[in-house]
mmCIF file of C-alpha atoms in Angstrom:
data_model
loop_
_atom_site.group_PDB
_atom_site.id
_atom_site.type_symbol
_atom_site.label_atom_id
_atom_site.label_comp_id
_atom_site.label_asym_id
_atom_site.label_seq_id
_atom_site.Cartn_x
_atom_site.Cartn_y
_atom_site.Cartn_z
ATOM 1 C CA MET M 531 105.307 62.165 154.712
ATOM 2 C CA LYS M 532 105.885 60.379 151.135
ATOM 3 C CA THR M 533 103.158 62.425 149.808
ATOM 4 C CA ALA M 534 104.194 65.697 151.170
ATOM 5 C CA GLY M 535 107.817 65.297 149.937
ATOM 6 C CA THR M 536 106.804 64.187 146.462
ATOM 7 C CA GLN M 537 104.448 67.851 146.648
ATOM 8 C CA LYS M 538 107.750 69.799 147.408
ATOM 9 C CA ARG M 539 109.738 67.608 144.775
ATOM 10 C CA GLN M 540 106.958 68.509 142.277
ATOM 11 C CA ARG M 541 106.421 72.277 143.013
ATOM 12 C CA PHE M 542 110.568 72.904 143.135
ATOM 13 C CA LEU M 543 110.898 71.258 139.736
ATOM 14 C CA MET M 544 107.877 73.213 138.358
ATOM 15 C CA MET M 545 109.017 76.742 139.726
ATOM 16 C CA LEU M 546 112.651 75.872 138.371
ATOM 17 C CA THR M 547 111.680 74.645 134.923
ATOM 18 C CA GLY M 548 109.031 77.298 134.962
ATOM 19 C CA ALA M 549 111.453 80.538 135.535
ATOM 20 C CA PHE M 550 113.445 78.947 132.810
ATOM 21 C CA ALA M 551 110.720 79.212 130.457
ATOM 22 C CA ILE M 552 109.616 82.032 132.044
ATOM 23 C CA PHE M 553 113.121 83.919 131.729
ATOM 24 C CA PHE M 554 112.495 83.722 127.570
ATOM 25 C CA THR M 555 108.960 85.655 127.893
ATOM 26 C CA GLY M 556 110.729 88.546 128.140
ATOM 27 C CA PHE M 557 112.519 88.599 125.174
ATOM 28 C CA PRO M 558 110.812 91.157 123.185
ATOM 29 C CA HIS M 559 112.116 93.732 125.232
ATOM 30 C CA VAL M 560 115.419 93.458 123.820
ATOM 31 C CA TRP M 561 114.119 93.732 120.574
ATOM 32 C CA SER M 562 115.925 97.339 119.980
ATOM 33 C CA ILE M 563 119.220 95.401 120.446
ATOM 34 C CA TYR M 564 117.909 93.165 117.141
ATOM 35 C CA GLN M 565 116.205 96.086 114.924
ATOM 36 C CA PRO M 566 119.164 97.915 113.748
ATOM 37 C CA TYR M 567 120.408 94.543 112.159
ATOM 38 C CA VAL M 568 117.438 93.771 110.813
ATOM 39 C CA THR M 569 116.512 96.801 109.210
ATOM 40 C CA GLU M 570 119.794 97.470 107.775
ATOM 41 C CA GLY M 571 119.640 94.108 106.066
ATOM 42 C CA THR M 572 116.278 93.835 104.925
ATOM 43 C CA GLY M 573 115.946 97.517 104.086
ATOM 44 C CA TRP M 574 112.736 98.238 106.720
ATOM 45 C CA THR M 575 112.243 101.811 108.030
ATOM 46 C CA GLN M 576 112.358 102.174 111.773
ATOM 47 C CA SER M 577 108.554 102.426 112.456
ATOM 48 C CA GLN M 578 108.381 99.057 110.445
ATOM 49 C CA GLY M 579 111.118 97.358 112.545
ATOM 50 C CA ALA M 580 109.675 98.741 115.811
ATOM 51 C CA MET M 581 106.099 97.379 114.897
ATOM 52 C CA CYS M 582 107.590 94.110 115.961
ATOM 53 C CA PHE M 583 107.606 94.773 118.969
ATOM 54 C CA TYR M 584 104.568 96.200 119.488
ATOM 55 C CA LEU M 585 102.806 93.318 117.946
ATOM 56 C CA ALA M 586 104.739 91.108 120.610
ATOM 57 C CA LEU M 587 104.173 92.652 123.574
ATOM 58 C CA SER M 588 100.041 93.297 122.111
ATOM 59 C CA ALA M 589 99.862 89.633 121.571
ATOM 60 C CA PHE M 590 101.221 88.550 124.707
ATOM 61 C CA VAL M 591 98.788 89.930 126.219
ATOM 62 C CA PHE M 592 96.219 88.522 124.383
ATOM 63 C CA GLY M 593 98.180 85.397 124.619
ATOM 64 C CA ASN M 594 97.112 85.527 128.683
ATOM 65 C CA ILE M 595 93.602 85.630 128.112
ATOM 66 C CA LEU M 596 93.256 82.846 125.590
ATOM 67 C CA GLY M 597 95.848 80.552 127.491
ATOM 68 C CA GLY M 598 93.597 81.114 130.834
ATOM 69 C CA ARG M 599 90.531 80.887 128.714
ATOM 70 C CA MET M 600 91.963 77.188 127.169
ATOM 71 C CA GLN M 601 93.088 76.095 130.541
ATOM 72 C CA ASN M 602 89.680 76.066 132.028
ATOM 73 C CA HIS M 603 88.849 73.728 129.341
ATOM 74 C CA PHE M 604 91.684 71.474 128.321
ATOM 75 C CA GLY M 605 93.959 71.748 131.338
ATOM 76 C CA PRO M 606 97.050 73.891 132.020
ATOM 77 C CA ARG M 607 99.351 70.800 130.738
ATOM 78 C CA LYS M 608 97.728 71.209 127.154
ATOM 79 C CA VAL M 609 97.969 74.709 127.094
ATOM 80 C CA LEU M 610 101.481 75.088 127.994
ATOM 81 C CA PHE M 611 102.764 72.492 125.703
ATOM 82 C CA LEU M 612 100.907 74.224 122.851
ATOM 83 C CA GLY M 613 102.008 77.540 124.015
ATOM 84 C CA GLY M 614 105.940 76.392 124.048
ATOM 85 C CA GLY M 615 105.362 75.143 120.839
ATOM 86 C CA LEU M 616 103.815 78.252 119.548
ATOM 87 C CA LEU M 617 106.520 80.368 120.921
ATOM 88 C CA SER M 618 109.378 78.058 119.803
ATOM 89 C CA ALA M 619 108.056 77.878 116.378
ATOM 90 C CA GLY M 620 107.522 81.740 116.376
ATOM 91 C CA ILE M 621 111.229 82.438 116.790
ATOM 92 C CA LEU M 622 112.880 79.665 114.588
ATOM 93 C CA MET M 623 110.635 80.981 111.912
ATOM 94 C CA SER M 624 111.354 84.297 112.055
ATOM 95 C CA ALA M 625 115.117 83.533 111.271
ATOM 96 C CA PHE M 626 113.874 82.794 107.605
ATOM 97 C CA SER M 627 111.321 85.792 107.569
ATOM 98 C CA LEU M 628 113.994 88.379 107.287
ATOM 99 C CA VAL M 629 112.822 89.369 103.844
ATOM 100 C CA SER M 630 112.049 92.608 102.187
ATOM 101 C CA SER M 631 108.328 92.604 103.408
ATOM 102 C CA PRO M 632 108.080 92.930 106.860
ATOM 103 C CA LEU M 633 104.732 90.830 106.898
ATOM 104 C CA PRO M 634 106.238 87.124 107.602
ATOM 105 C CA MET M 635 108.165 88.790 110.821
ATOM 106 C CA TYR M 636 105.145 90.318 111.986
ATOM 107 C CA LEU M 637 103.491 86.854 112.035
ATOM 108 C CA THR M 638 106.499 84.657 113.347
ATOM 109 C CA TYR M 639 108.082 87.280 115.851
ATOM 110 C CA GLY M 640 104.967 89.341 116.325
ATOM 111 C CA VAL M 641 102.174 87.163 116.655
ATOM 112 C CA MET M 642 103.323 83.492 116.543
ATOM 113 C CA GLN M 643 105.669 84.356 119.959
ATOM 114 C CA GLY M 644 103.542 87.135 121.443
ATOM 115 C CA LEU M 645 100.729 84.503 121.730
ATOM 116 C CA GLY M 646 102.930 81.537 122.631
ATOM 117 C CA GLN M 647 104.661 83.867 125.319
ATOM 118 C CA GLY M 648 101.606 84.797 126.508
ATOM 119 C CA MET M 649 100.058 81.292 127.165
ATOM 120 C CA MET M 650 103.273 80.064 128.863
ATOM 121 C CA TYR M 651 103.144 82.995 131.097
ATOM 122 C CA THR M 652 99.625 82.509 132.502
ATOM 123 C CA VAL M 653 99.853 78.822 132.907
ATOM 124 C CA ILE M 654 102.885 78.848 134.979
ATOM 125 C CA LEU M 655 101.869 82.218 136.897
ATOM 126 C CA ALA M 656 98.788 80.576 137.945
ATOM 127 C CA ALA M 657 100.372 77.265 138.919
ATOM 128 C CA ALA M 658 102.790 78.949 140.766
ATOM 129 C CA GLN M 659 100.503 81.209 142.777
ATOM 130 C CA GLN M 660 98.351 77.785 143.348
ATOM 131 C CA TRP M 661 101.393 76.577 144.576
ATOM 132 C CA PHE M 662 101.712 78.994 147.402
ATOM 133 C CA PRO M 663 98.122 80.350 148.014
ATOM 134 C CA ASP M 664 99.257 81.940 151.114
ATOM 135 C CA ARG M 665 101.999 83.538 149.395
ATOM 136 C CA THR M 666 101.124 84.619 146.392
ATOM 137 C CA GLY M 667 103.150 87.584 146.074
ATOM 138 C CA PHE M 668 106.246 85.567 146.661
ATOM 139 C CA ALA M 669 105.631 82.922 144.004
ATOM 140 C CA SER M 670 104.541 85.392 141.153
ATOM 141 C CA GLY M 671 107.496 87.658 142.065
ATOM 142 C CA ILE M 672 109.764 84.635 141.374
ATOM 143 C CA VAL M 673 108.038 84.223 138.284
ATOM 144 C CA VAL M 674 107.955 87.802 136.883
ATOM 145 C CA THR M 675 111.604 88.014 138.136
ATOM 146 C CA ALA M 676 112.537 85.423 135.762
ATOM 147 C CA ASN M 677 111.173 87.383 132.965
ATOM 148 C CA GLY M 678 112.655 90.760 133.781
ATOM 149 C CA LEU M 679 116.644 89.122 133.656
ATOM 150 C CA CYS M 680 115.945 88.222 130.311
ATOM 151 C CA GLY M 681 116.821 91.263 129.568
ATOM 152 C CA LEU M 682 120.217 91.683 131.690
ATOM 153 C CA PHE M 683 121.485 89.058 130.206
ATOM 154 C CA MET M 684 119.934 88.392 126.688
ATOM 155 C CA ALA M 685 121.129 92.019 125.454
ATOM 156 C CA PRO M 686 124.726 91.470 125.949
ATOM 157 C CA PHE M 687 124.396 87.535 124.554
ATOM 158 C CA SER M 688 122.637 89.123 121.618
ATOM 159 C CA ARG M 689 124.835 92.127 120.801
ATOM 160 C CA GLN M 690 127.979 89.798 120.888
ATOM 161 C CA LEU M 691 126.157 87.152 118.561
ATOM 162 C CA LEU M 692 124.731 89.767 116.123
ATOM 163 C CA GLU M 693 127.755 91.484 115.753
ATOM 164 C CA LYS M 694 129.748 88.084 114.787
ATOM 165 C CA GLU M 695 126.938 86.030 113.045
ATOM 166 C CA GLY M 696 123.717 88.416 112.060
ATOM 167 C CA PRO M 697 120.113 88.281 112.978
ATOM 168 C CA LYS M 698 119.560 84.774 111.433
ATOM 169 C CA VAL M 699 122.020 82.901 113.427
ATOM 170 C CA THR M 700 121.218 84.772 116.403
ATOM 171 C CA LEU M 701 117.673 83.971 116.609
ATOM 172 C CA LEU M 702 118.004 80.456 115.666
ATOM 173 C CA THR M 703 120.528 80.003 118.801
ATOM 174 C CA VAL M 704 117.934 81.889 120.795
ATOM 175 C CA GLY M 705 115.146 79.328 119.648
ATOM 176 C CA ILE M 706 117.439 76.453 120.092
ATOM 177 C CA PHE M 707 116.935 77.552 123.655
ATOM 178 C CA MET M 708 113.466 78.250 123.836
ATOM 179 C CA VAL M 709 113.279 74.532 122.705
ATOM 180 C CA ALA M 710 114.760 73.582 125.574
ATOM 181 C CA ALA M 711 112.844 75.650 127.907
ATOM 182 C CA TRP M 712 109.630 74.533 126.273
ATOM 183 C CA ILE M 713 110.516 71.115 126.433
ATOM 184 C CA LEU M 714 112.137 71.024 130.509
ATOM 185 C CA SER M 715 108.751 72.887 131.313
ATOM 186 C CA SER M 716 106.364 70.588 129.483
ATOM 187 C CA LEU M 717 108.004 67.271 131.076
ATOM 188 C CA PHE M 718 108.233 68.964 134.933
ATOM 189 C CA PHE M 719 105.281 71.068 135.332
ATOM 190 C CA ALA M 720 102.633 70.141 137.889
ATOM 191 C CA SER M 721 100.136 71.743 138.921
ATOM 192 C CA PRO M 722 98.074 71.783 142.396
ATOM 193 C CA GLU M 723 94.738 71.380 140.408
ATOM 194 C CA GLU M 724 96.058 68.041 139.319
ATOM 195 C CA ASN M 725 97.169 66.618 142.748
ATOM 196 C CA ARG M 726 94.070 65.438 144.882
ATOM 197 C CA GLU M 727 95.860 65.706 148.122
ATOM 198 C CA THR M 728 97.093 69.151 147.424
ATOM 199 C CA ALA M 729 93.555 70.282 146.065
ATOM 200 C CA LYS M 730 92.322 69.179 149.224
ATOM 201 C CA THR M 731 94.611 71.014 151.194
ATOM 202 C CA GLY M 732 96.653 74.255 150.360
ATOM 203 C CA MET M 733 94.896 75.763 147.342
ATOM 204 C CA GLY M 734 91.439 73.795 148.765
ATOM 205 C CA GLU M 735 91.316 75.701 151.735
ATOM 206 C CA ALA M 736 92.344 79.193 149.680
ATOM 207 C CA GLN M 737 89.894 78.752 147.649
ATOM 208 C CA SER M 738 87.460 78.248 149.659
ATOM 209 C CA ARG M 739 87.975 80.874 151.764
ATOM 210 C CA CYS M 740 87.029 83.677 149.164
ATOM 211 C CA ARG M 741 85.240 84.155 146.347
ATOM 212 C CA GLN M 742 87.040 82.914 142.738
ATOM 213 C CA TYR M 743 85.825 85.118 140.207
ATOM 214 C CA THR M 744 85.422 84.344 136.591
ATOM 215 C CA SER M 745 86.765 86.477 133.974
ATOM 216 C CA GLY M 746 82.934 87.352 133.104
ATOM 217 C CA GLU M 747 82.253 88.287 136.644
ATOM 218 C CA MET M 748 85.216 90.267 137.359
ATOM 219 C CA LEU M 749 84.706 92.486 134.495
ATOM 220 C CA ARG M 750 81.543 93.384 135.867
ATOM 221 C CA THR M 751 82.885 94.432 138.731
ATOM 222 C CA LYS M 752 84.243 98.085 139.595
ATOM 223 C CA GLN M 753 87.283 96.647 141.002
ATOM 224 C CA PHE M 754 88.693 95.481 138.002
ATOM 225 C CA TYR M 755 88.465 98.859 135.802
ATOM 226 C CA PHE M 756 90.467 100.278 139.184
ATOM 227 C CA LEU M 757 92.780 97.760 138.607
ATOM 228 C CA LEU M 758 93.214 98.849 135.053
ATOM 229 C CA ALA M 759 93.328 102.102 135.230
ATOM 230 C CA THR M 760 96.261 101.572 138.102
ATOM 231 C CA MET M 761 98.160 99.294 135.628
ATOM 232 C CA LEU M 762 97.468 101.961 132.926
ATOM 233 C CA PHE M 763 98.534 105.269 134.703
ATOM 234 C CA GLY M 764 101.210 103.590 136.364
ATOM 235 C CA LEU M 765 102.929 102.739 133.662
ATOM 236 C CA ILE M 766 103.043 105.937 131.517
ATOM 237 C CA SER M 767 105.777 107.340 133.113
ATOM 238 C CA TYR M 768 108.428 104.192 132.393
ATOM 239 C CA PHE M 769 107.254 103.997 128.608
ATOM 240 C CA MET M 770 107.581 107.907 128.423
ATOM 241 C CA ILE M 771 111.722 107.632 129.571
ATOM 242 C CA SER M 772 112.476 103.834 128.510
ATOM 243 C CA PRO M 773 113.128 104.891 124.834
ATOM 244 C CA ILE M 774 115.084 107.729 125.699
ATOM 245 C CA SER M 775 117.138 107.290 128.613
ATOM 246 C CA GLN M 776 120.119 107.035 127.272
ATOM 247 C CA SER M 777 119.562 109.793 124.719
ATOM 248 C CA TYR M 778 118.128 112.398 127.103
ATOM 249 C CA GLN M 779 120.964 112.337 129.481
ATOM 250 C CA LEU M 780 123.528 112.651 127.092
ATOM 251 C CA GLU M 781 121.988 115.860 125.596
ATOM 252 C CA LEU M 782 121.933 117.219 129.808
ATOM 253 C CA GLY M 783 125.963 116.517 129.212
ATOM 254 C CA ILE M 784 126.157 113.578 131.352
ATOM 255 C CA PRO M 785 129.020 111.347 130.383
ATOM 256 C CA ALA M 786 127.904 108.605 128.052
ATOM 257 C CA ALA M 787 129.250 105.842 130.717
ATOM 258 C CA ALA M 788 126.982 106.949 133.522
ATOM 259 C CA ALA M 789 124.191 106.928 130.909
ATOM 260 C CA VAL M 790 124.496 103.508 129.683
ATOM 261 C CA SER M 791 125.339 102.130 133.845
ATOM 262 C CA SER M 792 122.351 103.944 134.607
ATOM 263 C CA VAL M 793 120.093 101.625 131.916
ATOM 264 C CA MET M 794 122.323 98.532 133.472
ATOM 265 C CA ILE M 795 121.307 99.720 137.042
ATOM 266 C CA GLY M 796 118.067 100.243 136.912
ATOM 267 C CA SER M 797 117.781 96.704 134.656
ATOM 268 C CA VAL M 798 119.021 94.868 138.324
ATOM 269 C CA VAL M 799 116.464 97.304 140.249
ATOM 270 C CA ASN M 800 113.973 96.339 137.981
ATOM 271 C CA ALA M 801 114.174 92.729 138.291
ATOM 272 C CA LEU M 802 115.312 92.716 142.231
ATOM 273 C CA THR M 803 111.797 94.477 142.873
ATOM 274 C CA ARG M 804 109.957 92.453 140.816
ATOM 275 C CA LEU M 805 110.842 89.575 143.544
ATOM 276 C CA VAL M 806 111.377 91.507 146.672
ATOM 277 C CA LEU M 807 108.210 93.857 146.634
ATOM 278 C CA PRO M 808 105.586 91.052 146.444
ATOM 279 C CA SER M 809 107.256 89.281 149.168
ATOM 280 C CA LEU M 810 106.827 91.917 151.190
ATOM 281 C CA ALA M 811 103.595 92.740 150.454
ATOM 282 C CA ASP M 812 102.714 89.217 151.642
ATOM 283 C CA LYS M 813 102.918 90.746 154.920
ATOM 284 C CA VAL M 814 102.415 94.354 155.121
ATOM 285 C CA GLY M 815 99.597 94.459 152.096
ATOM 286 C CA ARG M 816 99.648 95.023 148.426
ATOM 287 C CA ILE M 817 97.968 98.184 147.719
ATOM 288 C CA VAL M 818 100.512 99.962 150.458
ATOM 289 C CA CYS M 819 103.270 98.279 148.563
ATOM 290 C CA ILE M 820 102.147 99.723 145.210
ATOM 291 C CA LYS M 821 101.012 103.230 146.755
ATOM 292 C CA GLY M 822 105.013 103.456 147.673
ATOM 293 C CA VAL M 823 105.531 102.793 144.088
ATOM 294 C CA LEU M 824 103.653 105.457 142.491
ATOM 295 C CA VAL M 825 105.064 108.069 145.024
ATOM 296 C CA ILE M 826 108.670 106.997 143.909
ATOM 297 C CA ALA M 827 107.228 107.292 140.136
ATOM 298 C CA ALA M 828 105.887 110.652 140.986
ATOM 299 C CA ALA M 829 108.961 111.980 142.519
ATOM 300 C CA ALA M 830 111.250 110.651 140.100
ATOM 301 C CA MET M 831 109.510 112.362 137.048
ATOM 302 C CA ILE M 832 109.143 115.676 138.722
ATOM 303 C CA LEU M 833 113.161 115.287 140.079
ATOM 304 C CA LEU M 834 113.398 114.900 136.000
ATOM 305 C CA CYS M 835 111.628 118.139 135.055
ATOM 306 C CA PHE M 836 114.416 119.615 137.266
ATOM 307 C CA SER M 837 117.374 117.943 136.921
ATOM 308 C CA ASP M 838 120.162 119.217 134.334
ATOM 309 C CA SER M 839 122.804 116.619 135.717
ATOM 310 C CA TYR M 840 123.025 113.544 137.877
ATOM 311 C CA GLY M 841 119.593 113.522 139.150
ATOM 312 C CA ALA M 842 118.019 112.882 136.136
ATOM 313 C CA THR M 843 120.358 109.401 136.105
ATOM 314 C CA VAL M 844 119.040 108.610 139.638
ATOM 315 C CA ALA M 845 115.557 109.569 138.378
ATOM 316 C CA VAL M 846 116.017 106.804 135.344
ATOM 317 C CA ILE M 847 117.074 103.779 138.006
ATOM 318 C CA LEU M 848 113.898 105.065 140.304
ATOM 319 C CA ILE M 849 111.537 104.794 137.214
ATOM 320 C CA TYR M 850 112.831 101.266 135.737
ATOM 321 C CA GLY M 851 112.437 100.123 139.575
ATOM 322 C CA CYS M 852 108.927 101.310 139.730
ATOM 323 C CA TYR M 853 108.146 99.167 136.613
ATOM 324 C CA GLY M 854 109.483 95.973 138.345
ATOM 325 C CA GLY M 855 107.783 97.181 141.617
ATOM 326 C CA ILE M 856 104.525 97.254 139.473
ATOM 327 C CA MET M 857 104.715 94.130 137.130
ATOM 328 C CA GLY M 858 105.871 91.621 140.089
ATOM 329 C CA SER M 859 102.797 93.436 142.508
ATOM 330 C CA PHE M 860 100.056 93.218 140.212
ATOM 331 C CA PRO M 861 99.592 89.299 139.530
ATOM 332 C CA SER M 862 99.265 88.688 143.237
ATOM 333 C CA LEU M 863 97.071 91.708 143.533
ATOM 334 C CA THR M 864 94.876 90.595 140.778
ATOM 335 C CA SER M 865 94.566 87.445 142.631
ATOM 336 C CA SER M 866 93.822 88.657 145.874
ATOM 337 C CA VAL M 867 91.132 90.208 144.667
ATOM 338 C CA PHE M 868 89.641 88.213 142.538
ATOM 339 C CA GLY M 869 90.797 84.768 143.638
ATOM 340 C CA ILE M 870 93.609 82.080 142.433
ATOM 341 C CA ARG M 871 91.758 79.657 140.370
ATOM 342 C CA HIS M 872 91.118 81.636 137.302
ATOM 343 C CA ALA M 873 94.449 83.765 138.086
ATOM 344 C CA GLY M 874 95.777 83.660 134.680
ATOM 345 C CA GLU M 875 93.175 84.764 132.366
ATOM 346 C CA ASN M 876 91.482 87.316 134.747
ATOM 347 C CA TYR M 877 95.703 88.974 134.680
ATOM 348 C CA GLY M 878 95.676 88.615 131.005
ATOM 349 C CA PHE M 879 92.563 90.930 131.386
ATOM 350 C CA VAL M 880 94.359 93.453 133.802
ATOM 351 C CA MET M 881 97.297 93.577 131.476
ATOM 352 C CA LEU M 882 95.258 95.477 129.236
ATOM 353 C CA GLY M 883 96.567 98.320 130.393
ATOM 354 C CA ILE M 884 99.898 97.477 129.189
ATOM 355 C CA VAL M 885 98.765 97.170 125.600
ATOM 356 C CA ILE M 886 96.873 100.914 126.013
ATOM 357 C CA ALA M 887 100.032 102.416 127.833
ATOM 358 C CA THR M 888 102.426 100.838 125.352
ATOM 359 C CA PHE M 889 100.477 102.473 122.275
ATOM 360 C CA GLY M 890 99.048 105.882 123.796
ATOM 361 C CA THR M 891 102.168 106.663 125.356
ATOM 362 C CA PRO M 892 104.302 107.609 122.213
ATOM 363 C CA VAL M 893 101.003 109.459 120.910
ATOM 364 C CA LEU M 894 101.015 111.269 124.219
ATOM 365 C CA THR M 895 104.794 112.335 124.365
ATOM 366 C CA ARG M 896 104.383 113.819 120.748
ATOM 367 C CA MET M 897 101.135 115.647 121.873
ATOM 368 C CA ILE M 898 103.112 117.249 124.856
ATOM 369 C CA ASN M 899 106.550 117.762 123.248
ATOM 370 C CA VAL M 900 106.651 120.620 121.899
ATOM 371 C CA GLY M 901 108.679 123.930 122.235
ATOM 372 C CA GLU M 902 111.995 124.497 124.183
ATOM 373 C CA ASN M 903 110.793 122.939 127.224
ATOM 374 C CA GLY M 904 108.769 119.910 125.786
ATOM 375 C CA MET M 905 110.575 116.939 127.440
ATOM 376 C CA ARG M 906 109.899 118.825 130.713
ATOM 377 C CA TYR M 907 106.038 119.095 130.029
ATOM 378 C CA VAL M 908 106.503 115.314 129.156
ATOM 379 C CA PHE M 909 107.819 114.494 133.007
ATOM 380 C CA ALA M 910 105.246 116.569 134.740
ATOM 381 C CA ALA M 911 102.544 115.180 132.542
ATOM 382 C CA GLY M 912 104.077 111.776 133.594
ATOM 383 C CA ALA M 913 103.998 112.516 137.293
ATOM 384 C CA VAL M 914 100.405 113.586 136.932
ATOM 385 C CA PHE M 915 99.702 109.797 135.711
ATOM 386 C CA ALA M 916 101.645 108.470 138.658
ATOM 387 C CA ALA M 917 99.366 110.624 140.476
ATOM 388 C CA ALA M 918 96.442 109.574 139.290
ATOM 389 C CA ALA M 919 97.342 106.264 139.599
ATOM 390 C CA PHE M 920 96.980 106.675 143.248
ATOM 391 C CA VAL M 921 93.876 107.847 143.068
ATOM 392 C CA PHE M 922 92.511 104.984 141.322
ATOM 393 C CA ILE M 923 94.394 102.370 143.807
ATOM 394 C CA GLU M 924 92.820 104.402 146.506
ATOM 395 C CA MET M 925 89.632 103.863 145.336
ATOM 396 C CA LEU M 926 90.113 100.217 145.012
ATOM 397 C CA ARG M 927 91.220 100.163 148.661
ATOM 398 C CA ILE M 928 87.780 101.784 149.513
ATOM 399 C CA THR M 929 85.430 99.957 147.637
ATOM 400 C CA LEU M 930 87.380 96.635 148.804
ATOM 401 C CA ASN M 931 87.039 97.915 152.539
ATOM 402 C CA LYS M 932 83.353 98.387 152.319
ATOM 403 C CA SER M 933 82.758 95.052 151.817
ATOM 404 C CA ASP M 934 85.070 94.075 154.946
ATOM 405 C CA ARG M 935 85.341 96.825 157.551
ATOM 406 C CA SER M 936 88.009 94.949 159.540
ATOM 407 C CA ASP M 937 90.419 94.575 156.732
ATOM 408 C CA ASP M 938 93.596 95.583 158.097
ATOM 409 C CA TYR M 939 95.514 95.484 155.019
ATOM 410 C CA GLY M 940 93.608 97.355 152.296
ATOM 411 C CA ILE M 941 93.056 94.564 150.191
ATOM 412 C CA GLY M 942 89.789 92.955 150.947
ATOM 413 C CA ASN M 943 88.241 89.932 151.702
ATOM 414 C CA ASN M 944 90.461 87.340 149.528
ATOM 415 C CA GLU M 945 93.576 88.656 150.765
ATOM 416 C CA LYS M 946 92.129 88.876 154.448
ATOM 417 C CA ALA M 947 91.163 85.517 154.701
ATOM 418 C CA ALA M 948 94.363 84.039 153.468
ATOM 419 C CA SER M 949 96.275 86.361 155.835
ATOM 420 C CA ALA M 950 93.459 84.697 158.825
ATOM 421 C CA GLY M 951 94.694 81.445 157.423
ATOM 422 C CA LYS M 952 98.237 81.670 157.828
ATOM 423 C CA LYS M 953 97.579 82.533 161.640
#
């Protein structure tokens, strides 16, 4: 009983402090609030300022891959400590990188912050799923919800501090919070792999029921590329509408209050779907839930094509929710297909779809957005890409079912085994 009670306390403290640390991995998504203040003070162009966001997001993905690989050799606790230190140092140093050349900011805010965030993210996400081997959706949902909540809380906080004190003081203040999150997560981090009793029970049993793919093995499967394509095409609709969600509504004559509210409500829906959908998927199946998200995304983009009023506002909120659904569901889906032992590194490779979508969508939008109805063509293309993602997730389901004819959930051997284990 004492062992069980100790494990529960370890798990609770790890999830609590881990969620606090993961909260700050969403910080790059509020860069749009910082950018006007930074460019005004440094003289950078808008494109130079925007590169800080793209570098941070890209480095985050590669940080997941790097952290997952290092975790296999040095252990999760050391990787968490190194990643948190790199993240904290990157933000604190970025406060002193506001100079005429953007290169120092690219290194500190972009590369250092992104890599550090990715390393922390992969370790905490993997540990959370390992603590709940039969409820990986619930565990990963909590983690990615914390990431999604960053924009909701940090945006108004940052805006007020930027107006009063400017970007240097604001970045230093955020950096101090990140140091606190780094220390707390390092102190209370607990991995089931470090606990022999847990390894013999929950996580050990889950791993024994299904094959645990290394990243090299995963990259040689068709299932990986179906997952990658689903994430890539499923996220394009969000990246199409997110940068222009307010301005497009204003162009349609929708009141500014409604346009701003749609983004705020969309952020809340984004966070809720990150938590609710993965937990629901533990019961009804992950592929089923992701298919539903993609259908809604396609419908929302079609609504944007034909709506000239508040229908566009509804569509924006739906797209934000679909983004949260995809980001919340894919960690546990990846673990269901390829196992949880190497979950962090494996998911890092799947997240390459985010990098491709992030850099490719603006180029695609500029190519399609021509003529009087250019944006409607863009939204129509977004619906097509959502449909393409649906096709790829269905192809994933078919290939998994071939290896398990009795699969009731459309996921494959790993999740089938986990579901059977719960019974």
